[in-house]
Short mmCIF file of C-alpha atoms in Angstrom, two decimals:
data_model
loop_
_atom_site.label_atom_id
_atom_site.label_comp_id
_atom_site.label_asym_id
_atom_site.label_seq_id
_atom_site.Cartn_x
_atom_site.Cartn_y
_atom_site.Cartn_z
CA MET A 18 0.00 0.00 0.00
CA GLN A 19 1.37 3.37 -1.00
CA THR A 20 1.21 6.59 0.99
CA LEU A 21 0.80 10.21 -0.05
CA LYS A 22 4.40 10.82 1.02
CA GLU A 23 5.58 8.18 -1.44
CA VAL A 24 3.46 9.69 -4.23
CA LYS A 25 5.00 13.11 -3.57
CA GLU A 26 8.46 11.54 -3.74
CA ILE A 27 7.64 9.95 -7.10
CA LEU A 28 6.33 13.23 -8.52
CA ASN A 29 9.52 14.96 -7.43
CA THR A 30 12.07 12.38 -8.59
CA LYS A 31 10.74 10.46 -11.62
CA THR A 32 10.48 11.54 -15.26
CA THR A 33 7.10 12.74 -16.50
CA SER A 34 6.70 9.63 -18.64
CA GLU A 35 7.39 7.41 -15.63
CA ILE A 36 4.88 9.39 -13.57
CA ALA A 37 2.20 9.06 -16.26
CA GLU A 38 2.63 5.29 -16.24
CA TYR A 39 2.64 5.26 -12.43
CA LEU A 40 -0.65 7.19 -12.31
CA ILE A 41 -2.47 4.38 -14.12
CA GLY A 42 -4.72 2.77 -11.52
CA MET A 43 -4.43 5.74 -9.15
CA TYR A 44 -7.61 6.60 -7.26
CA ILE A 45 -8.66 10.23 -7.56
CA GLU A 46 -11.55 11.81 -5.70
CA ASN A 47 -13.27 15.18 -5.61
CA ILE A 48 -15.13 16.45 -2.56
CA THR A 49 -17.99 18.54 -3.97
CA PRO A 50 -20.87 20.39 -2.30
CA LYS A 51 -23.18 17.56 -3.43
CA GLY A 52 -20.94 14.71 -2.32
CA ILE A 53 -17.80 12.76 -3.19
CA THR A 54 -17.08 11.62 -6.73
CA ALA A 55 -14.18 9.32 -7.47
CA GLY A 56 -12.61 6.77 -9.79
CA TYR A 57 -9.48 5.08 -11.09
CA ILE A 58 -7.25 6.70 -13.69
CA VAL A 59 -7.19 4.32 -16.68
CA ASP A 60 -5.79 6.53 -19.43
CA CYS A 61 -3.39 9.49 -19.36
CA GLU A 62 -0.82 11.31 -21.47
CA ALA A 63 2.61 12.78 -20.69
CA TYR A 64 3.53 16.25 -21.94
CA LEU A 65 7.24 17.00 -21.84
CA GLY A 66 7.43 20.74 -21.66
CA PRO A 67 9.80 23.01 -23.59
CA GLU A 68 10.87 20.47 -26.23
CA ASP A 69 7.44 18.84 -26.69
CA GLU A 70 5.73 20.50 -29.66
CA ALA A 71 2.32 19.36 -28.37
CA ALA A 72 2.77 20.89 -24.92
CA HIS A 73 1.29 24.26 -24.00
CA SER A 74 4.71 25.15 -22.57
CA TYR A 75 6.61 24.32 -25.78
CA GLY A 76 9.56 26.66 -26.14
CA MET A 77 9.04 27.83 -22.53
CA ARG A 78 5.91 29.67 -23.62
CA LYS A 79 4.61 31.78 -20.75
CA THR A 80 1.09 33.18 -20.82
CA PRO A 81 -1.46 33.68 -18.03
CA ARG A 82 -3.17 30.50 -19.23
CA VAL A 83 -0.13 28.28 -18.56
CA ARG A 84 1.09 29.90 -15.33
CA ALA A 85 0.30 26.78 -13.28
CA MET A 86 2.58 24.67 -15.48
CA TYR A 87 5.57 26.42 -13.97
CA GLU A 88 4.55 25.65 -10.40
CA LYS A 89 5.75 22.71 -8.27
CA ALA A 90 4.89 19.05 -8.80
CA GLY A 91 1.31 18.23 -7.84
CA THR A 92 -0.10 21.56 -9.03
CA ILE A 93 -3.43 21.28 -10.85
CA TYR A 94 -3.40 22.73 -14.36
CA LEU A 95 -6.80 23.17 -15.99
CA TYR A 96 -7.54 24.53 -19.44
CA THR A 97 -10.58 24.76 -21.68
CA MET A 98 -10.77 23.02 -25.05
CA HIS A 99 -13.97 23.11 -27.13
CA THR A 100 -15.87 24.32 -24.02
CA HIS A 101 -14.61 21.29 -22.04
CA LEU A 102 -12.38 21.69 -18.99
CA ILE A 103 -9.29 19.42 -19.14
CA LEU A 104 -7.38 18.20 -16.07
CA ASN A 105 -3.58 18.02 -15.85
CA ILE A 106 -1.19 17.37 -12.98
CA ILE A 107 2.21 19.08 -12.99
CA THR A 108 5.00 16.56 -12.56
CA GLN A 109 8.32 18.38 -12.13
CA LYS A 110 9.94 20.97 -9.89
CA SER A 111 9.00 24.64 -10.20
CA GLY A 112 10.17 26.16 -13.47
CA LEU A 113 10.15 22.92 -15.49
CA PRO A 114 6.71 22.95 -17.15
CA GLN A 115 5.81 19.32 -17.68
CA GLY A 116 2.65 17.45 -16.77
CA VAL A 117 0.24 14.58 -17.24
CA MET A 118 -3.21 14.99 -18.76
CA ILE A 119 -5.83 12.69 -17.26
CA ARG A 120 -7.66 11.24 -20.25
CA ALA A 121 -10.13 8.67 -18.84
CA LEU A 122 -11.47 7.41 -15.54
CA GLU A 123 -13.24 4.27 -14.34
CA PRO A 124 -15.95 5.51 -11.89
CA ALA A 125 -15.84 4.08 -8.37
CA GLU A 126 -17.77 6.32 -5.95
CA GLY A 127 -20.59 8.81 -6.25
CA ILE A 128 -21.59 7.29 -9.57
CA GLU A 129 -25.17 8.58 -9.41
CA LEU A 130 -23.84 12.09 -8.82
CA MET A 131 -21.40 11.62 -11.70
CA LYS A 132 -24.30 10.61 -13.96
CA GLU A 133 -26.19 13.73 -12.85
CA ASN A 134 -23.13 15.87 -13.60
CA ARG A 135 -23.01 14.34 -17.08
CA GLY A 136 -26.67 14.87 -17.89
CA GLY A 137 -27.65 11.23 -17.42
CA LYS A 138 -24.79 9.65 -19.37
CA ASN A 139 -23.96 6.10 -18.27
CA GLY A 140 -21.34 3.39 -18.82
CA PRO A 141 -18.09 4.31 -20.58
CA GLN A 142 -19.63 7.52 -21.96
CA LEU A 143 -19.67 8.78 -18.41
CA SER A 144 -15.92 9.34 -18.20
CA ASN A 145 -14.02 7.89 -21.19
CA GLY A 146 -12.62 11.24 -22.31
CA PRO A 147 -10.75 14.14 -20.65
CA GLY A 148 -13.65 16.59 -20.74
CA LYS A 149 -16.15 13.91 -19.73
CA LEU A 150 -14.27 12.85 -16.59
CA VAL A 151 -13.79 16.44 -15.43
CA ALA A 152 -17.52 17.08 -15.78
CA ALA A 153 -18.39 13.76 -14.09
CA LEU A 154 -16.14 14.50 -11.12
CA GLY A 155 -17.57 18.00 -10.78
CA VAL A 156 -14.16 19.65 -11.15
CA THR A 157 -14.41 23.44 -11.45
CA LYS A 158 -12.05 26.19 -12.62
CA ASP A 159 -11.39 27.39 -9.08
CA LEU A 160 -9.09 24.36 -8.62
CA TYR A 161 -6.62 25.86 -11.11
CA GLY A 162 -3.23 26.27 -9.44
CA GLN A 163 -4.19 24.34 -6.32
CA SER A 164 -2.45 21.13 -5.21
CA ILE A 165 -3.61 17.61 -5.98
CA PHE A 166 -2.33 16.78 -2.49
CA SER A 167 -4.29 19.31 -0.45
CA SER A 168 -7.31 20.56 -2.42
CA SER A 169 -10.82 19.09 -2.68
CA LEU A 170 -9.51 17.16 -5.72
CA ARG A 171 -6.95 14.70 -4.43
CA LEU A 172 -5.13 11.44 -5.01
CA VAL A 173 -5.79 8.51 -2.67
CA PRO A 174 -2.83 6.13 -3.14
CA GLU A 175 -4.14 3.66 -0.54
CA LYS A 176 -6.88 2.73 -3.03
CA LYS A 177 -4.62 2.45 -6.10
CA ARG A 178 -5.21 -0.59 -8.34
CA THR A 179 -2.68 -2.49 -10.43
CA ALA A 180 -3.15 -3.07 -14.13
CA LYS A 181 -2.23 -6.43 -15.65
CA GLU A 182 -0.89 -4.66 -18.73
CA ILE A 183 -0.29 -0.99 -19.48
CA LEU A 184 -0.51 0.06 -23.11
CA ARG A 185 1.97 2.60 -24.46
CA LEU A 186 0.41 4.46 -27.36
CA PRO A 187 0.67 7.70 -29.36
CA ARG A 188 -1.30 10.55 -27.83
CA ILE A 189 -4.74 11.36 -29.24
CA GLY A 190 -5.42 14.52 -31.24
CA ILE A 191 -1.79 15.51 -31.84
CA PRO A 192 -1.52 15.98 -35.65
CA ASN A 193 1.36 17.57 -37.54
CA LYS A 194 3.84 17.65 -34.66
CA GLY A 195 6.60 15.59 -36.27
CA GLN A 196 8.05 12.94 -33.98
CA TRP A 197 5.77 14.13 -31.18
CA THR A 198 2.69 12.93 -33.04
CA GLN A 199 3.68 9.25 -32.90
CA MET A 200 5.75 9.18 -29.73
CA PRO A 201 4.24 6.63 -27.25
CA LEU A 202 3.47 9.06 -24.43
CA ARG A 203 -0.05 7.80 -23.74
CA TYR A 204 -0.61 5.11 -21.10
CA ALA A 205 -3.78 3.06 -20.65
CA VAL A 206 -5.10 -0.06 -18.90
CA ALA A 207 -5.29 -2.78 -21.56
CA GLY A 208 -8.82 -4.15 -21.77
CA ASN A 209 -10.56 -1.48 -19.72
CA PRO A 210 -13.90 -0.29 -21.16
CA TYR A 211 -13.38 3.29 -19.99
CA ILE A 212 -10.23 4.14 -21.95
CA SER A 213 -10.67 6.62 -24.80
CA GLN A 214 -11.59 5.12 -28.19
CA GLN A 215 -11.71 1.58 -26.78
CA LYS A 216 -12.96 -1.12 -29.14
CA LYS A 217 -15.58 -3.46 -27.67
CA ASN A 218 -13.75 -6.58 -28.83
CA GLN A 219 -10.70 -5.54 -26.81
CA ILE A 220 -12.51 -5.25 -23.47
CA ARG A 221 -11.44 -7.91 -20.99
CA GLU A 222 -13.70 -9.60 -18.45
CA ASP A 223 -11.54 -8.35 -15.57
CA TRP A 224 -11.34 -4.88 -17.17
CA GLY A 225 -7.56 -5.21 -17.11
CA TRP A 226 -6.99 -5.31 -13.35
CA LYS A 227 -4.92 -7.77 -11.34
#
């Protein structure tokens, strides 16, 4: 069983790619005014900062939008894409703008509230995409710049699950970025129904967990 102290150590010592892989199976919960929502991270993507052409911080770009990317490991970075709020966790020391985008979540607690937050959506459609899971969890913009270790949105390592197999894939929606388009910086639980763009014939009975 892992502790929050150990998670902090990992976020401060490992590479962003290693952290993305480590976060697969991590339990994440949000304490909202209506109740707790939570689930297991089953799909995420690493973004490698200044040299990564797909990262918002490529070339050390500094705008008000990306301010949180330059904060310490564990900082919550939120941005809006096509009206959807997207969740990222910063993974390196202050000044090195790298992070992991949480792409999909397997619901575990507060599922009825998550369905309500998603307008009645159910099954994988509830949280099999980055905007979907943020809406399901009830994550709001006020969490921008706060810490994943001390805010209402937090990691619970004691509940972390272990995947039988972790897929390493190209990131989704990264066209025309040269080598960065095909680089395997996306990590997902093989056989889990909640990963983005999962094919039904690839879903495993155990959903990919040990």
